[in-house]
PDB file of C-alpha atoms in Angstrom:
ATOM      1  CA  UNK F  17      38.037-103.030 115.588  1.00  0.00           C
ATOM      2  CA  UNK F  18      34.604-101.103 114.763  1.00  0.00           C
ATOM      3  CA  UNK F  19      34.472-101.306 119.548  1.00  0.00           C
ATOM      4  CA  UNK F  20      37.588 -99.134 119.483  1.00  0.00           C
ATOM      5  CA  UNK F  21      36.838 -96.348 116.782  1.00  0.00           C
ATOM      6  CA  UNK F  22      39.474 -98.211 114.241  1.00  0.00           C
ATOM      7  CA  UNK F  23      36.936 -98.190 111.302  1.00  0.00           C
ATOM      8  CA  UNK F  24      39.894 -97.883 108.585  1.00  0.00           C
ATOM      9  CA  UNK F  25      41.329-100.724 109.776  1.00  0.00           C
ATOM     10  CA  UNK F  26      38.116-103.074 110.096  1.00  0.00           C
ATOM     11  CA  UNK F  27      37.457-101.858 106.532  1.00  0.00           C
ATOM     12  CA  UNK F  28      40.367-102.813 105.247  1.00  0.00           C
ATOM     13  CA  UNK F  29      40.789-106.218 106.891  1.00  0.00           C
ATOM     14  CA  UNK F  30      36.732-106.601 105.569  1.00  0.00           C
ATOM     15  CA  UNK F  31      38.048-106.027 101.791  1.00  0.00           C
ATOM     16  CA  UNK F  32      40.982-108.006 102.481  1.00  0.00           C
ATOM     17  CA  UNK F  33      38.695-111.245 103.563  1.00  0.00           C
ATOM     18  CA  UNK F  34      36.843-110.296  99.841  1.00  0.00           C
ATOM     19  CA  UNK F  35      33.122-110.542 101.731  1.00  0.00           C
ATOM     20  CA  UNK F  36      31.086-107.992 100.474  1.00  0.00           C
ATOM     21  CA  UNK F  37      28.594-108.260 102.927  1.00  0.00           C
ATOM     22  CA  UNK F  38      31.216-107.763 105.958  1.00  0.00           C
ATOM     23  CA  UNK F  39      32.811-104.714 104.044  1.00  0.00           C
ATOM     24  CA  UNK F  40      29.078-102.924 103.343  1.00  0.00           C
ATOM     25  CA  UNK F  41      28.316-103.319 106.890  1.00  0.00           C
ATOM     26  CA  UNK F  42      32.025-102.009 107.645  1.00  0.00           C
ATOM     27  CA  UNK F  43      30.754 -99.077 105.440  1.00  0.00           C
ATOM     28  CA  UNK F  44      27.231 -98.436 107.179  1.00  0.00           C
ATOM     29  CA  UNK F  45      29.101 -98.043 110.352  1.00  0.00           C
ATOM     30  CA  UNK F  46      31.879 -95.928 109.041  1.00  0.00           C
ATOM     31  CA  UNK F  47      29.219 -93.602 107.456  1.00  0.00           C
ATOM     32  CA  UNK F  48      27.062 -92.970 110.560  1.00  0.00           C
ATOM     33  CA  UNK F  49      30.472 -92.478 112.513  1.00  0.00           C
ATOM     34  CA  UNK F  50      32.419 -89.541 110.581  1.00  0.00           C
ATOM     35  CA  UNK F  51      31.392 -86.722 108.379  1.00  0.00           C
ATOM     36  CA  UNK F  52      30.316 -87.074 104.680  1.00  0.00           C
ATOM     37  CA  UNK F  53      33.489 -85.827 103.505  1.00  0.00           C
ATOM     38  CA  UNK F  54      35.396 -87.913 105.188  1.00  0.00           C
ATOM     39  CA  UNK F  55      33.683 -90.885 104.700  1.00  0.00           C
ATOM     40  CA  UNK F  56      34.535 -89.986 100.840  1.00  0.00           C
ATOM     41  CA  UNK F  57      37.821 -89.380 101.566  1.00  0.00           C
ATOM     42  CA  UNK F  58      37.931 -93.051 102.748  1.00  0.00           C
ATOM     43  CA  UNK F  59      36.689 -94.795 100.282  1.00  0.00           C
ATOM     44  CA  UNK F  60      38.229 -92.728  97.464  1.00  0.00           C
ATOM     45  CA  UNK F  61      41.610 -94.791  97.634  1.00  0.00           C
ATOM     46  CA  UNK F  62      39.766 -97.897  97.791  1.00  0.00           C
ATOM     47  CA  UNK F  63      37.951 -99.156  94.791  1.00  0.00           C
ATOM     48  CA  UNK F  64      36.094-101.734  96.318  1.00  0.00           C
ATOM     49  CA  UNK F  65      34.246 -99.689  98.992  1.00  0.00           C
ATOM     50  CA  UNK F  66      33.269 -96.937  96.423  1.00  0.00           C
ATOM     51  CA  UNK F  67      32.091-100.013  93.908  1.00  0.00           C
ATOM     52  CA  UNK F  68      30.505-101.196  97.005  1.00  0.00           C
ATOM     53  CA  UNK F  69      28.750 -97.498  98.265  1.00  0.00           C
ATOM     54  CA  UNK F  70      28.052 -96.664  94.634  1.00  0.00           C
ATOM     55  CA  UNK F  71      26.068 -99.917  93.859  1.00  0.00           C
ATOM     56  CA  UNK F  72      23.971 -99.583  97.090  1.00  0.00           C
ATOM     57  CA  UNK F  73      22.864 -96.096  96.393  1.00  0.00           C
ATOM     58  CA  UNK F  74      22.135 -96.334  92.999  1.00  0.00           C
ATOM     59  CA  UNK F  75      19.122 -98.757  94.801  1.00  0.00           C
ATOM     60  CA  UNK F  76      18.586 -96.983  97.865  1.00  0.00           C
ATOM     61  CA  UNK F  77      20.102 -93.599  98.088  1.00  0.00           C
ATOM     62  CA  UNK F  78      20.427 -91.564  94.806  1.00  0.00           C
ATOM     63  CA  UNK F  79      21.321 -88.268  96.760  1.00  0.00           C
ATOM     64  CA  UNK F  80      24.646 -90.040  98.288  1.00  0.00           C
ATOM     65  CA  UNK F  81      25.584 -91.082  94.838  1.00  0.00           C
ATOM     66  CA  UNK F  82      25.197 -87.816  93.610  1.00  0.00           C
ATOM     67  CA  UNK F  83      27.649 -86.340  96.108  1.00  0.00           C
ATOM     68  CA  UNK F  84      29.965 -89.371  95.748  1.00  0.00           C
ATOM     69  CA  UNK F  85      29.992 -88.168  91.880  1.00  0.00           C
ATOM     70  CA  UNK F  86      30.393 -84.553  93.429  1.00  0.00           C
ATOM     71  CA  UNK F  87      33.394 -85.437  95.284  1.00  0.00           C
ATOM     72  CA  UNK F  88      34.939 -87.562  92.604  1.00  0.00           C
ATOM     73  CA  UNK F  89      34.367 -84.795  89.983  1.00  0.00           C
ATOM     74  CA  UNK F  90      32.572 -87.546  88.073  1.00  0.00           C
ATOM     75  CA  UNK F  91      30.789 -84.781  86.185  1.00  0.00           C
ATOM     76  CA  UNK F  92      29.758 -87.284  83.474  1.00  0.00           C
ATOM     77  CA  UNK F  93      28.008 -89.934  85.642  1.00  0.00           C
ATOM     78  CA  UNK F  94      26.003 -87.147  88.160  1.00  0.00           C
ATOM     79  CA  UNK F  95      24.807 -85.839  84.900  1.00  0.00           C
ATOM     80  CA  UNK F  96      23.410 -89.354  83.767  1.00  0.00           C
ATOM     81  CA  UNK F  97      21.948 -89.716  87.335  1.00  0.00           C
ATOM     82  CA  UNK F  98      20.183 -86.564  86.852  1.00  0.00           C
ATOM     83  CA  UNK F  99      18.959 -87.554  83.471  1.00  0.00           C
ATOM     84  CA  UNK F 100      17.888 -90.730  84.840  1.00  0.00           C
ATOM     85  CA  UNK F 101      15.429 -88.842  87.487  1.00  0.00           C
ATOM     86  CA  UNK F 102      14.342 -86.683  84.798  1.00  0.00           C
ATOM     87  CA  UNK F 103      13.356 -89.422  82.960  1.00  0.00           C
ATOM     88  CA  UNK F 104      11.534 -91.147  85.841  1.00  0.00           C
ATOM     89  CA  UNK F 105       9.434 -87.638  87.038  1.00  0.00           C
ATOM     90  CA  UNK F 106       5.691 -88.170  86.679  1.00  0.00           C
ATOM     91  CA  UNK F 107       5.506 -84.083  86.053  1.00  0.00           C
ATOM     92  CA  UNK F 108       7.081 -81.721  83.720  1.00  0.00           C
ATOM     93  CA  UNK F 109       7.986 -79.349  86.243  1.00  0.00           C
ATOM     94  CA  UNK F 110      10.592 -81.670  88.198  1.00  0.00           C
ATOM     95  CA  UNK F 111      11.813 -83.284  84.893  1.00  0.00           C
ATOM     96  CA  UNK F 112      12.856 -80.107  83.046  1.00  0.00           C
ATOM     97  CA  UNK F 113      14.745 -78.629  86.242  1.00  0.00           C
ATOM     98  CA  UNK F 114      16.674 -82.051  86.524  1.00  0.00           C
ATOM     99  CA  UNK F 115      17.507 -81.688  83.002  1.00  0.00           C
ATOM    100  CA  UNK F 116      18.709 -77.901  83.931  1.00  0.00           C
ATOM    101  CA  UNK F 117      20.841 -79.532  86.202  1.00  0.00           C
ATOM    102  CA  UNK F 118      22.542 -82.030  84.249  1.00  0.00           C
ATOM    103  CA  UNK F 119      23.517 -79.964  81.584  1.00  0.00           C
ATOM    104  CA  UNK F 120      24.782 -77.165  84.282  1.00  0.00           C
ATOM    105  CA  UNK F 121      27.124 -80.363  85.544  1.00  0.00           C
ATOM    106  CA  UNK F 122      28.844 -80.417  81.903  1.00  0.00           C
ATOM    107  CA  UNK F 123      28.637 -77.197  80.643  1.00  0.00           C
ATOM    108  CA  UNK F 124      32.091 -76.113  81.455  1.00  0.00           C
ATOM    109  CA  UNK F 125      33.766 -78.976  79.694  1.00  0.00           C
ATOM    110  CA  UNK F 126      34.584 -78.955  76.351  1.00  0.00           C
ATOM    111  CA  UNK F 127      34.618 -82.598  76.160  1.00  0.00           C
ATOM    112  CA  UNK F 128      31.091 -82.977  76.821  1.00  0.00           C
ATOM    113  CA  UNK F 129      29.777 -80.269  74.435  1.00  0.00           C
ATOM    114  CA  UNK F 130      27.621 -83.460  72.411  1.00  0.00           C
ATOM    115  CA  UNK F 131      25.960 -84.198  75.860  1.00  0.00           C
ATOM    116  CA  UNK F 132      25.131 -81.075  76.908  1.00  0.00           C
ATOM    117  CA  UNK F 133      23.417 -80.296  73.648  1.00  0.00           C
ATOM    118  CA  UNK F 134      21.324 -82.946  73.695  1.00  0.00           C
ATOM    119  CA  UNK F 135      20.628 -82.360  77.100  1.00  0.00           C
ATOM    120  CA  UNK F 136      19.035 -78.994  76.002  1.00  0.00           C
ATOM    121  CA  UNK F 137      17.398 -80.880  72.417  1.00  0.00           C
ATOM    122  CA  UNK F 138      15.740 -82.203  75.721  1.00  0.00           C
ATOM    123  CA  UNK F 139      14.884 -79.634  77.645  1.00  0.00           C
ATOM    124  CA  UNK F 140      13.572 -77.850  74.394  1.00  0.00           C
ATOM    125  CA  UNK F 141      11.976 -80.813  73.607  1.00  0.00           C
ATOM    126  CA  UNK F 142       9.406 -80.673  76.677  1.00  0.00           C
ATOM    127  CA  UNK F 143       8.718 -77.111  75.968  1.00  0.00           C
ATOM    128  CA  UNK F 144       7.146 -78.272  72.611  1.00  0.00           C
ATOM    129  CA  UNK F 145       5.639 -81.377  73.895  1.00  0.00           C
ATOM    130  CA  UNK F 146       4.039 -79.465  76.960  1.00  0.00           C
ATOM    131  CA  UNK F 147       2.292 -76.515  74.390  1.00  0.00           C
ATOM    132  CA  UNK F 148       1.021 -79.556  72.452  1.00  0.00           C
ATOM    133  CA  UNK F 149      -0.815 -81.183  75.035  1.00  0.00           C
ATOM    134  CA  UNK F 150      -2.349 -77.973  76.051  1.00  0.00           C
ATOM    135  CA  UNK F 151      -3.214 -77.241  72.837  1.00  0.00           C
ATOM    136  CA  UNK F 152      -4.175 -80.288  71.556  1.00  0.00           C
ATOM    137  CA  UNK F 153      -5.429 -82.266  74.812  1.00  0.00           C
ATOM    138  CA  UNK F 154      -3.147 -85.355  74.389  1.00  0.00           C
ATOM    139  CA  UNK F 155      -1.005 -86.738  75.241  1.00  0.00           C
ATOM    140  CA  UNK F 156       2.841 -85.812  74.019  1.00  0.00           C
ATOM    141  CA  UNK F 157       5.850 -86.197  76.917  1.00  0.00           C
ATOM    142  CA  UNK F 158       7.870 -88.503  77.294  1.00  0.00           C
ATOM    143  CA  UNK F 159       7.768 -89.337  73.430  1.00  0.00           C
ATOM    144  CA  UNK F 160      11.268 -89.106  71.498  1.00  0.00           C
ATOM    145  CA  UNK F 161      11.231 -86.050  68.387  1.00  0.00           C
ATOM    146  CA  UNK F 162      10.131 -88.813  65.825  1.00  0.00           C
ATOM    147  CA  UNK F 163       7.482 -90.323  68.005  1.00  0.00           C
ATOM    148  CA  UNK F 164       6.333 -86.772  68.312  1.00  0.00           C
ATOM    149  CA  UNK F 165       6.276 -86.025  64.912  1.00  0.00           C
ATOM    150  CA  UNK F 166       4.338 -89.186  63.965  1.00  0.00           C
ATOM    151  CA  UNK F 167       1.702 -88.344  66.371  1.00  0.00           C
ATOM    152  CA  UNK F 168       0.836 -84.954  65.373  1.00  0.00           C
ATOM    153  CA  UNK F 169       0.925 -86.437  61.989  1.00  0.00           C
ATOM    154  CA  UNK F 170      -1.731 -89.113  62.620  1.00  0.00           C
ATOM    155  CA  UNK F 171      -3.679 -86.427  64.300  1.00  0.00           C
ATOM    156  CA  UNK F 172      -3.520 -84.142  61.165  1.00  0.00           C
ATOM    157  CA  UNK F 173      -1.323 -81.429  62.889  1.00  0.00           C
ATOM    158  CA  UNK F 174       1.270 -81.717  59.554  1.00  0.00           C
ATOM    159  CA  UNK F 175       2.147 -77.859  60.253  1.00  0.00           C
ATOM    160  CA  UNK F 176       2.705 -78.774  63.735  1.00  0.00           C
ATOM    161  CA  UNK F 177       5.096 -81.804  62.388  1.00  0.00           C
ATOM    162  CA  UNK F 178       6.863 -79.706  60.240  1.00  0.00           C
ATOM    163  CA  UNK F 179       7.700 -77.137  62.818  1.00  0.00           C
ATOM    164  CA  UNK F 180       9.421 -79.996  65.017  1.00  0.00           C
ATOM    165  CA  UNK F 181      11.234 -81.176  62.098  1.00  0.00           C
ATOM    166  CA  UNK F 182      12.977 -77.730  61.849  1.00  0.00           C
ATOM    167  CA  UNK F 183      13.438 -77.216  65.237  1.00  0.00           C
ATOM    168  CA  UNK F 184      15.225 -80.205  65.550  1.00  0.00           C
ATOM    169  CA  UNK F 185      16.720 -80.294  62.241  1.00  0.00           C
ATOM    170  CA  UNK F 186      15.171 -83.736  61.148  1.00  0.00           C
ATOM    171  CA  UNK F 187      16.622 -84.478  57.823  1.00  0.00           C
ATOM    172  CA  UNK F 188      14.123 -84.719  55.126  1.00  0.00           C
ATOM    173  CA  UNK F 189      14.603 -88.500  54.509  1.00  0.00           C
ATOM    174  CA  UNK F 190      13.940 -88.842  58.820  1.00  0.00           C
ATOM    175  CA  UNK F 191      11.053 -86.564  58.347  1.00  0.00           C
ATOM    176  CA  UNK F 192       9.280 -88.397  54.963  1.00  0.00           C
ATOM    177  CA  UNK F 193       9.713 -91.951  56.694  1.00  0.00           C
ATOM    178  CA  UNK F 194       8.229 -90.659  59.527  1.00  0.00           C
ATOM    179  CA  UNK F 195       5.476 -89.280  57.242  1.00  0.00           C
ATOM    180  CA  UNK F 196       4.709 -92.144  55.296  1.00  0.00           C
ATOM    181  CA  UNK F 197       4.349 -94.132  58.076  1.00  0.00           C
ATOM    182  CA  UNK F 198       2.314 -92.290  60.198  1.00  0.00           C
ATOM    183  CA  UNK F 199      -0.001 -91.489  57.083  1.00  0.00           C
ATOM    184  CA  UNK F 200      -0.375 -95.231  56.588  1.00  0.00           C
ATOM    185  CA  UNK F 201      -1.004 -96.490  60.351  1.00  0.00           C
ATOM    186  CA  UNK F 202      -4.213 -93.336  59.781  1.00  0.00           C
ATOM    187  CA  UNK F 203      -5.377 -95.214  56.610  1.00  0.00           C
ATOM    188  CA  UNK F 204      -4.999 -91.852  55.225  1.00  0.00           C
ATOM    189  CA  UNK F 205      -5.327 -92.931  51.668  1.00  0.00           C
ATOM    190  CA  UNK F 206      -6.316 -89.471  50.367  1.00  0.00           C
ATOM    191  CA  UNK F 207      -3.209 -87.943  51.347  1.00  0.00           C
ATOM    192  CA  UNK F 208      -1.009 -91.099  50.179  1.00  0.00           C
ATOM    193  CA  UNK F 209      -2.551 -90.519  46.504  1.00  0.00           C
ATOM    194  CA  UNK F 210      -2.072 -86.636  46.852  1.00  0.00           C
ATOM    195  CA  UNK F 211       1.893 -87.765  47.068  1.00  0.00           C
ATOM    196  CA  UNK F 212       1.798 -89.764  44.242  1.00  0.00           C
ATOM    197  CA  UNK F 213       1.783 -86.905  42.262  1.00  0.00           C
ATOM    198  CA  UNK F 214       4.570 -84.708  43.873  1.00  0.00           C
ATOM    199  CA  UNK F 215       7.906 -85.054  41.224  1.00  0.00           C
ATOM    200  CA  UNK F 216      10.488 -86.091  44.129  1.00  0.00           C
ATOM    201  CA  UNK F 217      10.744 -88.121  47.152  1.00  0.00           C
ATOM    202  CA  UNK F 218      13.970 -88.053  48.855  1.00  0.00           C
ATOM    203  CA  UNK F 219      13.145 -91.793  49.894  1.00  0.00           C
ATOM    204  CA  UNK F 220      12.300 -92.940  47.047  1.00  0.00           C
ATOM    205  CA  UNK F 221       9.140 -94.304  46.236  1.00  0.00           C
ATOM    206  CA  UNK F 222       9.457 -97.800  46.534  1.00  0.00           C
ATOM    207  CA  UNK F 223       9.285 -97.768  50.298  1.00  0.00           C
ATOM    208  CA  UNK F 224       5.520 -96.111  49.817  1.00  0.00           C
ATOM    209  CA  UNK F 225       4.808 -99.534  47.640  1.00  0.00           C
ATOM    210  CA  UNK F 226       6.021-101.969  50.092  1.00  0.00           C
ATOM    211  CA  UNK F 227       4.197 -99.815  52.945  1.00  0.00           C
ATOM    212  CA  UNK F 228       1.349 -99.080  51.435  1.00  0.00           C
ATOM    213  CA  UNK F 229       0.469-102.897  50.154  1.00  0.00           C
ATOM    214  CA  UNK F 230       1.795-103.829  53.513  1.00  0.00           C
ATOM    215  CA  UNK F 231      -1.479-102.346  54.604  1.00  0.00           C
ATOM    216  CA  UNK F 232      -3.498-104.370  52.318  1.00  0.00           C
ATOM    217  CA  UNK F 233      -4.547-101.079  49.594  1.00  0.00           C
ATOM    218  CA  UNK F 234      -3.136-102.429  46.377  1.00  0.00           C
ATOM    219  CA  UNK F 235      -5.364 -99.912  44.388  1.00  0.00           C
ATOM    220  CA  UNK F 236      -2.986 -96.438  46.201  1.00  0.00           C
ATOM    221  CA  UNK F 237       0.051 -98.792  46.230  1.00  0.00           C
ATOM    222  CA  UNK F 238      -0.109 -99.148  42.293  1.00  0.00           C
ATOM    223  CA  UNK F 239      -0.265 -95.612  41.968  1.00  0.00           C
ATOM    224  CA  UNK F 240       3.429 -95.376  43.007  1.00  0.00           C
ATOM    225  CA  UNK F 241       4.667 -98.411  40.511  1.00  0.00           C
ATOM    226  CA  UNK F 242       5.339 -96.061  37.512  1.00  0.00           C
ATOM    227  CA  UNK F 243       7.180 -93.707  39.557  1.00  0.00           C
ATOM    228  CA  UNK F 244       9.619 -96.456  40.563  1.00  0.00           C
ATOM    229  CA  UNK F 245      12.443 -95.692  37.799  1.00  0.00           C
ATOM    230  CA  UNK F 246      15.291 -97.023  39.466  1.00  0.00           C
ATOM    231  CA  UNK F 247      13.934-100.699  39.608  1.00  0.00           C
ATOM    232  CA  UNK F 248      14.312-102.784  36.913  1.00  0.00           C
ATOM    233  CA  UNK F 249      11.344-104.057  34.686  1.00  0.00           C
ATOM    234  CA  UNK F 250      11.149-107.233  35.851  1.00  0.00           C
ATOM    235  CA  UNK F 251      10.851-105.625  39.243  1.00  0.00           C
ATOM    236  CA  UNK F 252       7.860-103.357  38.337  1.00  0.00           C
ATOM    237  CA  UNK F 253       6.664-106.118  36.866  1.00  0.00           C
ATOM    238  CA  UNK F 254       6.468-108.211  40.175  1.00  0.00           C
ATOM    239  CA  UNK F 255       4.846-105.083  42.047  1.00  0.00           C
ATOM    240  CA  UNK F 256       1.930-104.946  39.386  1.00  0.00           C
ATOM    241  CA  UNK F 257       1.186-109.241  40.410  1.00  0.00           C
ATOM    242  CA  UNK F 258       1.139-108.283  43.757  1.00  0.00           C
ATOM    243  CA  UNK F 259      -1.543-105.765  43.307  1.00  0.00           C
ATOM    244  CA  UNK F 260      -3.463-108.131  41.487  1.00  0.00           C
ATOM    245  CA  UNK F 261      -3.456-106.051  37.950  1.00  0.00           C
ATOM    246  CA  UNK F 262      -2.108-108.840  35.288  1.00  0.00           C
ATOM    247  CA  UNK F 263      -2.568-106.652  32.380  1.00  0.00           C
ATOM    248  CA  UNK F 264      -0.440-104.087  33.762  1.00  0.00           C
ATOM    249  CA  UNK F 265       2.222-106.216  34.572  1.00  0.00           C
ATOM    250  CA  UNK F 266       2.005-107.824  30.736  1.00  0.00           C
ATOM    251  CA  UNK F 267       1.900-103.649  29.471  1.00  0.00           C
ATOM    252  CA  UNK F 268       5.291-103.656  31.309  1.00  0.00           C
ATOM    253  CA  UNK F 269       6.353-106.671  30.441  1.00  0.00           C
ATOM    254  CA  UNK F 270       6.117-105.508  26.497  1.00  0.00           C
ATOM    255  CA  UNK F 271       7.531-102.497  27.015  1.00  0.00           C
ATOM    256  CA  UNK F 272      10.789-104.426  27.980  1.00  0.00           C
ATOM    257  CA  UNK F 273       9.658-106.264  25.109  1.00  0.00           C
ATOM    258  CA  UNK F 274      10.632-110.154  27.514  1.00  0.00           C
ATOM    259  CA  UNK F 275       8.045-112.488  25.454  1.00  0.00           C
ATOM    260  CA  UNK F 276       9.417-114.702  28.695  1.00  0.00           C
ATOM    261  CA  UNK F 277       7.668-113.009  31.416  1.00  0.00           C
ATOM    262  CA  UNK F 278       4.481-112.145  29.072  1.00  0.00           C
ATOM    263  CA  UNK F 279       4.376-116.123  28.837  1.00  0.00           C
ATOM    264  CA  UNK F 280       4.514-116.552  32.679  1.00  0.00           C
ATOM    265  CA  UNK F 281       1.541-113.985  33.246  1.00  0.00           C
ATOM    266  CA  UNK F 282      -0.687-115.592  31.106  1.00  0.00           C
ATOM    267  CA  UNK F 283      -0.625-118.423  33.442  1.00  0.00           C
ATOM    268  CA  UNK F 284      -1.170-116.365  35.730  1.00  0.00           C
ATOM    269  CA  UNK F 285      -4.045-114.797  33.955  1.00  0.00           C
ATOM    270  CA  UNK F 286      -7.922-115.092  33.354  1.00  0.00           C
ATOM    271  CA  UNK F 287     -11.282-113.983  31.703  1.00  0.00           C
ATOM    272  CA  UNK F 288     -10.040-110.141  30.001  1.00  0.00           C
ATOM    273  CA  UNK F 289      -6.469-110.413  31.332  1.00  0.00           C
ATOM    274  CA  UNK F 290      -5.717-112.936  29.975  1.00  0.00           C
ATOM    275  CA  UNK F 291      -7.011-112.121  26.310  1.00  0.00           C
ATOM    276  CA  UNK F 292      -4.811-108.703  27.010  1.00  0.00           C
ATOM    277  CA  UNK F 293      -1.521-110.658  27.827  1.00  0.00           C
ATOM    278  CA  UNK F 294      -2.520-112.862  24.731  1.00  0.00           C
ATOM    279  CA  UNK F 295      -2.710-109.899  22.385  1.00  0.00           C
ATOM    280  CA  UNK F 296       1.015-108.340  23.769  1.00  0.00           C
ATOM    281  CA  UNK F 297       2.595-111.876  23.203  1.00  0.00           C
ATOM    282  CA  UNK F 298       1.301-111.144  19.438  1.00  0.00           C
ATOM    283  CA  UNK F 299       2.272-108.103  19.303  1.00  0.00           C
ATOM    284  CA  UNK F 300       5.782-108.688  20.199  1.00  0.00           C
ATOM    285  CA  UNK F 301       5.807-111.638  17.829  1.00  0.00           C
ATOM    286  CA  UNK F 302       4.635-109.445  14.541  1.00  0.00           C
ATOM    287  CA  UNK F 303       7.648-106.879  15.919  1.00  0.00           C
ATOM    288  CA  UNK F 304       9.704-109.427  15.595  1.00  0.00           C
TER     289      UNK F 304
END
């Protein structure tokens, strides 16, 4: 059939048989023999062949995929395609234009408003990220908002941080998460006890506990025990064992006046400790 120019045909008897192999070879032929258009036009009312074509070029060739999406009006998946290259580009120069053209693919449907925006949060994205490493000799693309912010964190650039969290409106609990965490992969103790003393967190402040003794500093993980109100004695009692300060956990212990948990830390105690946990258990007796 392919001998005598009937190409449909031999295509359709090669998806009728249900071998893929026969049917892509039907294709390769039926591509070199007619124009592109065509050869789209072809395929378009047959669902295997343009599974068939779009599986092959997503390996070999990404520029007939993009006009199969072209012809199909499969605005949606060129744009993805696009984003994919972007992604894949070694300079900033290539990425950014692909990104151009993705959103340009969408921007005249409503229903893909969400993907065109973040299509430009992109694009705006690698504007930032290419003034940092100019300024800053480092290196920044590629990285997602919150990577970005973490990194100019642990490189003491908070201004710089800040600036990205407004740009991209980063919520505050995003941006203090971010924070804390970058301040505690530096070690940056200093700035960790300069934050025990601000009134609010909009985390809370047991996540800089658990992070913070995570990291093995009991001494600046103590400092945020007090200011964990919403836990329960008993609870603030635990996070004073951990850091290794008995007494403290006994002074909490009385002011919940439980003679129960006084009598498990003296157990637990030795040497001054323990004498301390010995006078709160008298204490609370002679209240009694």
């Amino acid at each position: 059939l392919l001998n005598i120019g009937e190409e449909t045909i031999a295509l359709d008897k090669a998806i009728e048989s249900g071998d893929t192999d026969l049917v892509f070879y039907v294709l390769l032929n039926l591509k070199k023999k007619t124009q592109l258009s065509s050869f789209f036009r072809t395929i378009n009312s047959r669902p295997v062949a343009t599974a068939i074509v779009e599986a092959s070029a997503m390996d070999q060739d990404k520029e007939l995929l993009k006009d199969l999406y072209y012809q199909d009006d499969r605005r949606l998946d060129g744009s993805n395609l696009l984003l994919s290259e972007a992604l894949d580009a070694s300079d900033l120069g290539p990425s950014t234009d692909k990104l151009k053209m993705a959103a340009k693919l969408l921007r005249d449907s409503k229903e893909y408003a969400p993907q065109v925006t973040a299509l430009e949060e992109a694009q705006k994205l690698l504007r930032f990220q290419e003034a940092f490493e100019k300024d800053l000799d480092d290196r920044f693309v590629g990285l997602s908002v919150n990577q970005t912010m973490s990194k100019l964190i642990r490189a003491g650039h908070a201004k710089r941080a800040q600036k990205v969290q407004s740009e991209f409106k980063v919520s505050e609990k995003t941006y203090w998460w971010t924070r804390l965490r970058a301040l505690v992969s530096k070690r940056d103790w200093r700035e960790l006890e300069d934050l025990s003393k601000v009134r609010k967190s909009p985390i809370g402040w047991e996540p800089f506990f658990n992070e913070i003794i995570g990291a093995g500093n009991t001494k600046v993980a103590a400092l945020f025990i007090p200011k964990c109100t919403a836990l329960t004695s008993a609870e603030r009692v635990e996070m004073w064992v951990k850091c290794g300060m008995i007494a403290k956990a006994g002074e909490e212990a009385l002011k919940a006046k439980n003679r129960d948990a006084l009598e498990e830390l003296r157990t637990q105690a030795s040497g001054q400790a323990q004498l301390e946990i010995d006078r709160m258990i008298s204490q609370l007796q002679k209240g009694r």
